[in-house]
Short mmCIF file of C-alpha atoms and ligand atoms in Angstrom, two decimals:
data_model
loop_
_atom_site.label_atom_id
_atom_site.label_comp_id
_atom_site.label_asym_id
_atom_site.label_seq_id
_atom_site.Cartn_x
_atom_site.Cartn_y
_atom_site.Cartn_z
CA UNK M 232 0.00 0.00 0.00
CA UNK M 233 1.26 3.46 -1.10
CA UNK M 234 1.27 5.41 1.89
CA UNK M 235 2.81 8.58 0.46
CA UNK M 236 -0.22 11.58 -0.10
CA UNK M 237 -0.72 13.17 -3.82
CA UNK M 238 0.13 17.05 -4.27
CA UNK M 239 -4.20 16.93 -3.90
CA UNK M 240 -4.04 14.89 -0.58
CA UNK M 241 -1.34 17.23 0.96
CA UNK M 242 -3.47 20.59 -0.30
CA UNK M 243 -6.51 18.43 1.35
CA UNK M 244 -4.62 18.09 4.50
CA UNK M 245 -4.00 21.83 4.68
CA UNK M 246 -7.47 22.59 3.97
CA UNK M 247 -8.84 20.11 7.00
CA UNK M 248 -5.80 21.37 9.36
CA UNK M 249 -6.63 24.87 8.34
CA UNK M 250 -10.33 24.34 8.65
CA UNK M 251 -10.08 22.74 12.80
CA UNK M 252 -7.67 25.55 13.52
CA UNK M 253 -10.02 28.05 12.75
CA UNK M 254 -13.37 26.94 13.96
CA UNK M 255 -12.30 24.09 16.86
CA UNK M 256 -14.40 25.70 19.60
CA UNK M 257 -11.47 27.94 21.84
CA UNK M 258 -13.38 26.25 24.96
CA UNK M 259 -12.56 22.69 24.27
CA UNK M 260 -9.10 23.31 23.20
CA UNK M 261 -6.36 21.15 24.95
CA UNK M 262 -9.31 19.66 27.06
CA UNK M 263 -9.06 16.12 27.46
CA UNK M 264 -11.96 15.69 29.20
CA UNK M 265 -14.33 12.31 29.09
CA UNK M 266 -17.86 12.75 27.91
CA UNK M 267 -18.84 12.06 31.73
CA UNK M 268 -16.93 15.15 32.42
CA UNK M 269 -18.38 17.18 29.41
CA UNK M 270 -21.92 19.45 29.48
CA UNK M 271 -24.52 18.42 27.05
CA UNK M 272 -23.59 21.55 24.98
CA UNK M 273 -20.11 21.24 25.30
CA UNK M 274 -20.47 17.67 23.47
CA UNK M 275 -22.45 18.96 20.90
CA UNK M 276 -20.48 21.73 19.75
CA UNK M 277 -17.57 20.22 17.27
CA UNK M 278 -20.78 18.13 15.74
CA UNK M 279 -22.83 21.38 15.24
CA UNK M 280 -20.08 23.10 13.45
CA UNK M 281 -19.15 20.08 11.30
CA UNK M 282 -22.52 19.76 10.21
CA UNK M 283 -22.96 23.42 8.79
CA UNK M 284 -19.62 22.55 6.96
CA UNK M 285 -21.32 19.44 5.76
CA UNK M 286 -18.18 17.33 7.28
CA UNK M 287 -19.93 15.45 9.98
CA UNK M 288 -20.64 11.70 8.34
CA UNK M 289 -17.50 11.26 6.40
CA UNK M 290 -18.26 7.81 6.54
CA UNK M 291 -21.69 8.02 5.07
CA UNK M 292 -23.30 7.68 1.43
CA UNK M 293 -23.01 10.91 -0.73
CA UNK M 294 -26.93 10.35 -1.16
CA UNK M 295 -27.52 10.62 2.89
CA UNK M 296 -24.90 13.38 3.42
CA UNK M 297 -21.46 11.73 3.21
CA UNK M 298 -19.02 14.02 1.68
CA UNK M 299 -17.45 11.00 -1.10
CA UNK M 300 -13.94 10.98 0.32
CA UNK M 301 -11.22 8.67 -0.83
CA UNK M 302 -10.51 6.74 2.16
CA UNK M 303 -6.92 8.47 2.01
CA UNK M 304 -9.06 11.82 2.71
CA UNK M 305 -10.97 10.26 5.48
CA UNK M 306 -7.60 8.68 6.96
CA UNK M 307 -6.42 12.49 6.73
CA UNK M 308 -9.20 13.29 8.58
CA UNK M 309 -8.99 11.21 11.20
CA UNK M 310 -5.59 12.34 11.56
CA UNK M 311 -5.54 15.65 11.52
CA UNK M 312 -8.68 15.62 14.12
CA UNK M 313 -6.35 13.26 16.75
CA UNK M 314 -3.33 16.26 15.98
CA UNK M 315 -5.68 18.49 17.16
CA UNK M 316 -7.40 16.45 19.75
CA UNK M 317 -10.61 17.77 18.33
CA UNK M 318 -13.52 16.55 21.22
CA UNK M 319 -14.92 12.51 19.48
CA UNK M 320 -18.37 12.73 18.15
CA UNK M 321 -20.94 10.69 19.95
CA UNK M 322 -21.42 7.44 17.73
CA UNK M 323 -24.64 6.63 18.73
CA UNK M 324 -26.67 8.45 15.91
CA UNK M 325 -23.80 8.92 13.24
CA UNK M 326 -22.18 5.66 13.66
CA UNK M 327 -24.87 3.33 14.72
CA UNK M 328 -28.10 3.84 13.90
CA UNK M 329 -27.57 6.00 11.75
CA UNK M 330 -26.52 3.85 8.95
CA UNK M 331 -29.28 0.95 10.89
CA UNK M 332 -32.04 3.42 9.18
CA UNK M 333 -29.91 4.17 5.59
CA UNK M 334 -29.68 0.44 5.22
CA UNK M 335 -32.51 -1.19 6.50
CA UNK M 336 -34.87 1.81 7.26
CA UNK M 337 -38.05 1.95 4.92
CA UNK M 338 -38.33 5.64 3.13
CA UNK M 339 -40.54 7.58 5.86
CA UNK M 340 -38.18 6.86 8.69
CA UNK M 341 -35.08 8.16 6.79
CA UNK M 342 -37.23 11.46 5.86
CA UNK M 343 -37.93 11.35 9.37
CA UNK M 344 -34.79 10.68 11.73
CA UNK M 345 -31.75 11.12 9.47
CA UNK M 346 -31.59 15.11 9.42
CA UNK M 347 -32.05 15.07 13.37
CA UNK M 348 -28.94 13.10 13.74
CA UNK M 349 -26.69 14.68 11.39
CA UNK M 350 -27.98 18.36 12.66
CA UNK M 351 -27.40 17.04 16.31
CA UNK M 352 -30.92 18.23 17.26
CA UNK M 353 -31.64 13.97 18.11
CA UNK M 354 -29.57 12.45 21.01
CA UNK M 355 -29.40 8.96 20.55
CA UNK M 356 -28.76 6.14 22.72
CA UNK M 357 -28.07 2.74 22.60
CA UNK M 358 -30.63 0.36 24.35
CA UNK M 359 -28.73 -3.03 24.04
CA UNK M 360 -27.33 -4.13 27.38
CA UNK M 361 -29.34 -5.87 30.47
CA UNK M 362 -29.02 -6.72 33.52
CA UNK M 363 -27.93 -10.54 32.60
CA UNK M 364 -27.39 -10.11 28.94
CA UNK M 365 -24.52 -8.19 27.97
CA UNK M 366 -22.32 -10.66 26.15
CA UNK M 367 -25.28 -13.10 25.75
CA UNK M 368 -26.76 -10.49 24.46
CA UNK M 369 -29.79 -12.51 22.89
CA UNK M 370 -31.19 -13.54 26.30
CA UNK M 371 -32.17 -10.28 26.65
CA UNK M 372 -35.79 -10.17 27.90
CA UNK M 373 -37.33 -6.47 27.89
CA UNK M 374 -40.27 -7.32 25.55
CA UNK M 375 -43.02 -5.91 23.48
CA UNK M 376 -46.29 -7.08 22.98
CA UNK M 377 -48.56 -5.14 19.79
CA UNK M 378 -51.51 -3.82 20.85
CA UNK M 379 -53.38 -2.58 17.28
CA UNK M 380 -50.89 -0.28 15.93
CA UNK M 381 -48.14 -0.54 18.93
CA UNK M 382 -45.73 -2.02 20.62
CA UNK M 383 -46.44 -1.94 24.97
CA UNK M 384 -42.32 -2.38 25.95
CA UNK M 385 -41.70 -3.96 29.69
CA UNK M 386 -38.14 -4.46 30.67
CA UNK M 387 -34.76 -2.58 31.68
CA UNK M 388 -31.67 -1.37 29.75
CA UNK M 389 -28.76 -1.00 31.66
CA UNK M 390 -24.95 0.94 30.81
CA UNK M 391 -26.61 2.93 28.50
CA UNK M 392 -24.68 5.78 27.67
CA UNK M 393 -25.58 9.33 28.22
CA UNK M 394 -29.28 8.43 28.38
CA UNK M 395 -29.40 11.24 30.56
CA UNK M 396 -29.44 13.89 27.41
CA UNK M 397 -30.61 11.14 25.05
CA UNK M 398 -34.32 12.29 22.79
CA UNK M 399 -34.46 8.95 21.26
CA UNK M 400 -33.26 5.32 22.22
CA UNK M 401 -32.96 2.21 19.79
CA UNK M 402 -33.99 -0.47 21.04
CA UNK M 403 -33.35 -4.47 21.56
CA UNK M 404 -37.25 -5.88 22.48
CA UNK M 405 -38.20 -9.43 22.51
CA UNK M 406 -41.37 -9.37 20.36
CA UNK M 407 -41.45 -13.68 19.74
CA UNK M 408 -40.56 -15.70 23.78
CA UNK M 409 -41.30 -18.59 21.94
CA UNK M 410 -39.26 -18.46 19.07
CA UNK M 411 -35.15 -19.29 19.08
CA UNK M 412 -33.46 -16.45 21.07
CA UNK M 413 -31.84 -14.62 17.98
CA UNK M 414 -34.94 -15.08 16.06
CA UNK M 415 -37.64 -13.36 18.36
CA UNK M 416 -35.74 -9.92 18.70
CA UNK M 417 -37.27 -6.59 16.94
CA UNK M 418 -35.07 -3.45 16.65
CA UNK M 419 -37.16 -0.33 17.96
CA UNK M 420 -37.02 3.05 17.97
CA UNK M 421 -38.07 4.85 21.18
CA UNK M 422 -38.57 8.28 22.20
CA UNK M 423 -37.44 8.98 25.16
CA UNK M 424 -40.50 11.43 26.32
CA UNK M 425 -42.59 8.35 26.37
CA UNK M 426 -44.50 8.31 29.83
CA UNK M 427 -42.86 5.23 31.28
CA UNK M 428 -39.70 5.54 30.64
CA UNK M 429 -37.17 6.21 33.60
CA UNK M 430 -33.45 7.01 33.56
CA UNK M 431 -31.25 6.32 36.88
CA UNK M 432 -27.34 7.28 36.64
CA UNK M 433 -24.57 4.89 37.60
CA UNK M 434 -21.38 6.77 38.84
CA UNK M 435 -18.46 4.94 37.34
CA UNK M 436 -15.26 4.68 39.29
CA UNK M 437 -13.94 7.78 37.61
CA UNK M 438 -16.65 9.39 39.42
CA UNK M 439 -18.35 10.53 35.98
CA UNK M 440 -21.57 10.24 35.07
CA UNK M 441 -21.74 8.63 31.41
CA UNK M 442 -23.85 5.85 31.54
CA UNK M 443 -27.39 4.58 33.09
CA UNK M 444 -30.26 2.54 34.45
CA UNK M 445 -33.09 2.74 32.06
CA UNK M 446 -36.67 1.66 33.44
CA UNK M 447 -39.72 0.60 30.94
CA UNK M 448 -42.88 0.21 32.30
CA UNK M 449 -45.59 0.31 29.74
CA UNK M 450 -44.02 2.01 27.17
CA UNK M 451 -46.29 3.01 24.15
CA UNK M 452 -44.60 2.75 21.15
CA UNK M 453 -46.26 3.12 17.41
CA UNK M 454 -45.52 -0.19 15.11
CA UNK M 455 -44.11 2.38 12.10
CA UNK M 456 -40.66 2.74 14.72
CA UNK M 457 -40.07 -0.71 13.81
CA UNK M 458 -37.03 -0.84 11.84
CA UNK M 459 -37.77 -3.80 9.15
CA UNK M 460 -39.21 -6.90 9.53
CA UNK M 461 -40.58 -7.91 13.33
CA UNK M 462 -38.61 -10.97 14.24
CA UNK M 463 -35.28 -9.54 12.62
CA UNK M 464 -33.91 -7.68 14.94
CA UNK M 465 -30.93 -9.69 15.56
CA UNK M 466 -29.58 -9.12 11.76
CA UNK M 467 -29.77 -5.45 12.07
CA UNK M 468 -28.38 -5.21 15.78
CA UNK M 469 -25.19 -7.34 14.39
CA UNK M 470 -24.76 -4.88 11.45
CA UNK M 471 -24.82 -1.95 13.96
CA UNK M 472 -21.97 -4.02 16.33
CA UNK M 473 -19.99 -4.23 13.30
CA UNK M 474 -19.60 -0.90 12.96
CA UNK M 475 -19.21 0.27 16.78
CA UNK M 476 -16.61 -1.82 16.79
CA UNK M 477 -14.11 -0.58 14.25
CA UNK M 478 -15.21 2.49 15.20
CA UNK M 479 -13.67 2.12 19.02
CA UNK M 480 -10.22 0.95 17.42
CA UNK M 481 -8.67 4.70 17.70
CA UNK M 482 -5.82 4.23 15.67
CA UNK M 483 -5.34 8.06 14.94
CA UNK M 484 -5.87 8.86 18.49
CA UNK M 485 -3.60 6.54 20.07
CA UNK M 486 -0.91 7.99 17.97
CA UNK M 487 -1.36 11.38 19.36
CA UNK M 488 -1.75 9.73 23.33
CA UNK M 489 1.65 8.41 22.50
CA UNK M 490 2.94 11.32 21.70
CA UNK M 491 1.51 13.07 25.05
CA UNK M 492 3.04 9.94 26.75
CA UNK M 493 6.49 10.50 25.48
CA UNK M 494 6.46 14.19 26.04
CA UNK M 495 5.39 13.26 29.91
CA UNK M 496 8.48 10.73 29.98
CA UNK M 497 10.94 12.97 28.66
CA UNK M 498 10.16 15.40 31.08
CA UNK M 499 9.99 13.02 34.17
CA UNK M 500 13.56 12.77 35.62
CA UNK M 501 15.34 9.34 37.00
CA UNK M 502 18.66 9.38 38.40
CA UNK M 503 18.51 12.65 36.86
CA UNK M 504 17.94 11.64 33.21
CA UNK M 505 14.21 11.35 31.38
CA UNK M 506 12.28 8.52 32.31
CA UNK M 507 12.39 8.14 28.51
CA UNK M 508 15.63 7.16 28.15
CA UNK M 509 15.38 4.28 30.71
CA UNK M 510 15.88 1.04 28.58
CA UNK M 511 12.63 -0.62 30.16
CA UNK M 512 10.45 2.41 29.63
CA UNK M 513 11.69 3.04 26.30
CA UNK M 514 11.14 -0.68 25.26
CA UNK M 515 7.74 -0.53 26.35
CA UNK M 516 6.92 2.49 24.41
CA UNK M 517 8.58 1.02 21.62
CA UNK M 518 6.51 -2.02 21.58
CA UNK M 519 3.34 0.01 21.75
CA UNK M 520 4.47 2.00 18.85
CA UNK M 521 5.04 -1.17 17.04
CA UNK M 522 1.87 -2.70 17.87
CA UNK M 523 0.19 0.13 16.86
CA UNK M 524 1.41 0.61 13.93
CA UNK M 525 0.37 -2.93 12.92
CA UNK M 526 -3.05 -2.20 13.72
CA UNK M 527 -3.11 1.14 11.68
CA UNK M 528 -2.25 -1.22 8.67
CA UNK M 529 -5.07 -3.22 9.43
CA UNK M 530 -7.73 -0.55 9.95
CA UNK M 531 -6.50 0.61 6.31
CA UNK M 532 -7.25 -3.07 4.95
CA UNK M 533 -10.57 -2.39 6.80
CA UNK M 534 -11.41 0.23 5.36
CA UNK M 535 -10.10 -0.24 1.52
CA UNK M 536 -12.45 -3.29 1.89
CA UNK M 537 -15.28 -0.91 2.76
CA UNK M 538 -14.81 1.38 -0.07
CA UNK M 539 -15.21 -1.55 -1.83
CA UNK M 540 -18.76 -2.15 -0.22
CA UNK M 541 -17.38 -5.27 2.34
CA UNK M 542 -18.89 -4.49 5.26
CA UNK M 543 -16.81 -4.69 8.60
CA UNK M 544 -16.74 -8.65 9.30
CA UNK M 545 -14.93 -10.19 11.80
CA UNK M 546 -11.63 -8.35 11.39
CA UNK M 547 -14.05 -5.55 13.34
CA UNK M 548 -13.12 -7.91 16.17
CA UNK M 549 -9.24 -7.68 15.76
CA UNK M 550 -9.63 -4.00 15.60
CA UNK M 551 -11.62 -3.77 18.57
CA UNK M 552 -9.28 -6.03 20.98
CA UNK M 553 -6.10 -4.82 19.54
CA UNK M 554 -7.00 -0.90 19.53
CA UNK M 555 -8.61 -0.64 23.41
CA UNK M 556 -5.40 -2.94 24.27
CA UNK M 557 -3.00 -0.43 23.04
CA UNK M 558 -5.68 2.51 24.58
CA UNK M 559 -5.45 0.99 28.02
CA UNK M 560 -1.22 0.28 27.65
CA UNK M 561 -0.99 3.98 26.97
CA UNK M 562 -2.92 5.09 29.84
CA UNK M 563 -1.78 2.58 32.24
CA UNK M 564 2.28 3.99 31.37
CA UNK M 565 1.40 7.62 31.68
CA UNK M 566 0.15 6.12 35.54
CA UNK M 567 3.64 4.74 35.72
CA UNK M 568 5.72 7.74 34.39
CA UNK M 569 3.89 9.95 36.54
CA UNK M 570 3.74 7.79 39.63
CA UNK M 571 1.90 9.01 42.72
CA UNK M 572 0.74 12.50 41.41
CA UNK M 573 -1.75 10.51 39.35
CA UNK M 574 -3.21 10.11 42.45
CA UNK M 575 -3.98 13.57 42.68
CA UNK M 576 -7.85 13.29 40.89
CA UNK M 577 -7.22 16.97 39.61
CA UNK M 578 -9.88 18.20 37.16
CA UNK M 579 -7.81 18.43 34.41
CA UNK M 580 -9.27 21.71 32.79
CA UNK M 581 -8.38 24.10 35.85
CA UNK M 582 -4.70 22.86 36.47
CA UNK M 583 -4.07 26.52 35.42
CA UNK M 584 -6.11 28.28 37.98
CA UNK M 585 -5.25 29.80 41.10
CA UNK M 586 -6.27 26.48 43.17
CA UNK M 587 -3.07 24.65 44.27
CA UNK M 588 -2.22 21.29 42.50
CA UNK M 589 0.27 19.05 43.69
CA UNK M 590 2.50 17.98 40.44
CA UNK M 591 3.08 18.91 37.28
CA UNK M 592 0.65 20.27 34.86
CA UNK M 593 0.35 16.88 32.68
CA UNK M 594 -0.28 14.83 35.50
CA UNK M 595 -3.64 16.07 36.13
CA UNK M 596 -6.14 13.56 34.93
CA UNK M 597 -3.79 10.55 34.01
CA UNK M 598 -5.91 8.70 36.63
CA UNK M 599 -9.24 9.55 35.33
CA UNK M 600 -7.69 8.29 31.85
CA UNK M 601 -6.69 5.22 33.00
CA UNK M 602 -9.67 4.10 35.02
CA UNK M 603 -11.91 5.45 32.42
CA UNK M 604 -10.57 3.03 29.25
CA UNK M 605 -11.04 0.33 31.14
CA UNK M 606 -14.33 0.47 30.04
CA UNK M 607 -13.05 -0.03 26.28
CA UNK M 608 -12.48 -3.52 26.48
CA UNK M 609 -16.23 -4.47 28.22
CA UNK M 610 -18.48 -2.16 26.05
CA UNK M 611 -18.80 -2.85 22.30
CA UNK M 612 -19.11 -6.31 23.46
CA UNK M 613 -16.04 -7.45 25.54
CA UNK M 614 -12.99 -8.35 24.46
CA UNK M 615 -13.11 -12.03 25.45
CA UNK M 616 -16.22 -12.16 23.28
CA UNK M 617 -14.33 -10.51 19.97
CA UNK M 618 -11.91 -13.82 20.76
CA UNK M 619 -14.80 -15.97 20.51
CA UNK M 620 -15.59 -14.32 17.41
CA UNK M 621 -12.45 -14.95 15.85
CA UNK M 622 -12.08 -18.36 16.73
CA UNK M 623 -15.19 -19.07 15.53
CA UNK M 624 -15.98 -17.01 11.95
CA UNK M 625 -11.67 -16.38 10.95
CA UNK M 626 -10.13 -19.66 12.20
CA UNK M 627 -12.94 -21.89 12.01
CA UNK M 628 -12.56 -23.69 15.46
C1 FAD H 876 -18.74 2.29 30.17
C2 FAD H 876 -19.71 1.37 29.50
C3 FAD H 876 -20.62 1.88 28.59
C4 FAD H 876 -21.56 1.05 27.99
N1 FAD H 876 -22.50 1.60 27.17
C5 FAD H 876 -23.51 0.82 26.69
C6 FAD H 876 -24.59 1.42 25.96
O1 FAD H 876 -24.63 2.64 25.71
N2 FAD H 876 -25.59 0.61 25.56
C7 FAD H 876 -25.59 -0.72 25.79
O2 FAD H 876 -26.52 -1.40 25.37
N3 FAD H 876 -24.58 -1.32 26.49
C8 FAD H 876 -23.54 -0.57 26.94
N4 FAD H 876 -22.52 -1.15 27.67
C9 FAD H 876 -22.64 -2.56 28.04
C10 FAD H 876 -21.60 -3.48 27.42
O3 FAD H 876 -21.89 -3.76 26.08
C11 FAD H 876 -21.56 -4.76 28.29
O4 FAD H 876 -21.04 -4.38 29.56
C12 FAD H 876 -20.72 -5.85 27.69
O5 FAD H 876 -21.32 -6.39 26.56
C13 FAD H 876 -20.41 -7.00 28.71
O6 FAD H 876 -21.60 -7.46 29.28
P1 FAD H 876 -21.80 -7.56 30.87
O7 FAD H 876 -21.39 -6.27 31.46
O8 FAD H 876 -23.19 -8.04 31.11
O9 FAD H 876 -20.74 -8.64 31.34
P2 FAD H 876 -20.93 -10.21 31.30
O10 FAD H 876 -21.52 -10.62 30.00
O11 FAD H 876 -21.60 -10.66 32.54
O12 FAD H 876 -19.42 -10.71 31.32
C14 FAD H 876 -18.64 -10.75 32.53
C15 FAD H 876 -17.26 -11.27 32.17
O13 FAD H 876 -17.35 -12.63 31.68
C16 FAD H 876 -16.75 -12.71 30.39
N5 FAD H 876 -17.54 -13.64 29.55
C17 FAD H 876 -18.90 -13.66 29.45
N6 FAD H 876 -19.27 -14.62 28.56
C18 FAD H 876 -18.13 -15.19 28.10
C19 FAD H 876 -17.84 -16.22 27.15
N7 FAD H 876 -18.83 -16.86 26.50
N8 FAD H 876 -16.56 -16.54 26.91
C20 FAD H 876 -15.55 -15.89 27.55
N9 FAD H 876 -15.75 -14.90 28.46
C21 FAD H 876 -17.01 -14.56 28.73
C22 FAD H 876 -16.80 -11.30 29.84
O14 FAD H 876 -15.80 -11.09 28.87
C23 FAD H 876 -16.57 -10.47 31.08
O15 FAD H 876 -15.18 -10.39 31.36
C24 FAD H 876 -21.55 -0.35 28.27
C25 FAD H 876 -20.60 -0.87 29.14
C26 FAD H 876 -19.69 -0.05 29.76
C27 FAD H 876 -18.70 -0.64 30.72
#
């Protein structure tokens, strides 16, 4: 693979670094701050202002507002948005249901939901998980019954992620008990202003707030949120896992962590000389750097496949366990370069205010990082599932 840019790709590259420079919202800059830690507004900005520029689903079909980038431009993008650690936009709408409705949506409910997610004014979440059926996910048992022309949904969603802001929710609802547990699932689309509905926050051990209980008692839903056929759920819920997965890989953002993690160990001192140097740090960073690399090659194959019209498959899976690995080994050295000042659970935005911090500057909010990624290798489905998946659909065991 050529992995030199074109005289067009380079004046492409200027245009997208010019672009975040001048209209990356001054307020987020330099803010690493989890979603838990971020305002509803403050999450929604980058989106807003991608979407009057007509940048915000790259990824998408010209025909539902994809921009028809070469997957060197969207590479480029990625890029140039981890150089400028430009704030992640929520996948929920534009990278998983999103393309649910495109695909498998019937013509009134693309009229209908696809210009609230790509103007932002929809906050989707993802109603997948249970108490009981997370990895075997098909057990789940929040049903619905139709009543004329809806669907009553009983049951509980749990981890869902920032349901506290969400206006809609898409659903997992067993619609057939009797039938074979893949085969009696329906994929539904729920508005969250339903009477019935109630949303309880967990605290996660980074003390954020970013994901939830979600109650349904007697939830009225009309049968034209249905996505498809009743019964099918399962195929469209495994097309939208496809996705979330290769989306959660990071490559272009694990570059830049790396680069924040070197800068911390060449200015952390041993014996008097940067932690960098050290033969066993260096090694270690070294090995990430190789690792990731690897995987960047791979999330190109991915991709070129795509283009082609292949479909994430199972190398989604190697994506997913080999990108929130490297995440996690990143976060989990920055703990060890700074040692006990990551400790100190310093909000990392006001490290610059008068208020006394113990430490230096780039300490504050290693430990948030770390604690928070753990997460990356349970949600998405967990990474001792993806291995399942491989041994099962890539080496045939
Ligand atoms: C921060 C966060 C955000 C999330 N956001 C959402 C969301 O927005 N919407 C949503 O629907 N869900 C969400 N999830 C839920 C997530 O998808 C599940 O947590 C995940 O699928 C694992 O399910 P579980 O928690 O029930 O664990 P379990 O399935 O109980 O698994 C427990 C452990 O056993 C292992 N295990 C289970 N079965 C097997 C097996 N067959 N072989 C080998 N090992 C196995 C698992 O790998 C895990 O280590 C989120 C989770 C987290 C942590």
């Amino acid at each position: 693979m050529d992995m030199s840019f074109s005289p067009e790709e380079l004046a492409f590259r200027d245009e997208v670094r010019t672009f975040i420079a001048d209209n990356y919202p001054q307020e987020l800059k330099g803010g690493r701050r989890t979603r838990g830690e971020m305002s509803k507004e403050d999450i929604l900005k980058w989106h807003r202002i991608l979407y009057k520029k007509g940048w915000v689903v790259p990824h998408w079909p010209v025909e539902y507002g994809g921009t028809g980038w070469t997957i060197t431009q969207r590479y480029i993008w990625n890029e140039e948005n981890a150089r400028a650690e430009t704030s992640p936009l929520l996948p929920f709408g534009l990278s998983m249901v999103g393309p649910v409705i495109y695909t498998f949506g019937n013509e009134e409910q693309k009229k209908r939901f696809i210009p609230g997610i790509l103007s932002a004014d929809d906050w989707w979440c993802q109603g997948y998980s249970e108490p009981g059926s997370g990895s075997d996910l098909a057990s789940l048992r929040t049903k619905a019954v139709r009543e004329g022309d809806h669907y009553i949904v009983n049951g509980g969603k749990t981890w869902t992620t920032l349901a506290q802001f969400a206006d809609w929710m898409f659903c997992l609802v067993r619609t057939d008990p009797n039938a074979k547990a893949q085969e009696g699932i329906s994929f539904l689309l729920i508005d969250m202003k339903t009477p019935g509905i109630t949303v309880r926050p967990i605290i996660t051990m980074d003390g954020a707030h970013e994901v939830n209980e979600v109650f349904l008692e007697d939830v009225k839903v009309p049968v034209e949120n249905l996505i498809g056929e009743e019964n099918k759920g399962w195929t469209y819920a495994k097309f939208l896992l496809g996705n979330e997965r290769s989306g959660i890989a990071g490559v272009a953002r694990s570059k830049k962590a790396i680069e924040r993690l070197k800068n911390i160990a060449n200015a952390e001192l041993v014996d008097g000389s940067p932690l960098m140097k050290t033969d066993e740090f260096s090694r270690k960073v070294a090995e990430l750097e190789i690792d990731l690399s690897a995987l960047e090659v791979t999330e190109l194959r991915t991709l070129a496949a795509e283009s082609k019209g292949r479909g994430p498959g199972p190398e989604a899976s190697i994506l997913k366990i080999k990108g929130t690995e490297i995440q996690q080994r990143i976060t989990e050295l920055a703990v060890e370069a700074v040692g006990n000042y990551a400790l100190v659970q310093a909000p990392r935005m006001e490290v610059t205010g008068n208020e006394f911090v113990p430490g230096p500057d780039y300490s504050a909010g290693t430990a948030q990082d770390y604690f928070n990624v753990r997460k990356t290798s349970i949600y998405g489905g967990s990474n001792e599932i993806q291995h399942n998946i491989i041994a099962k659909m890539v080496l045939g065991l």
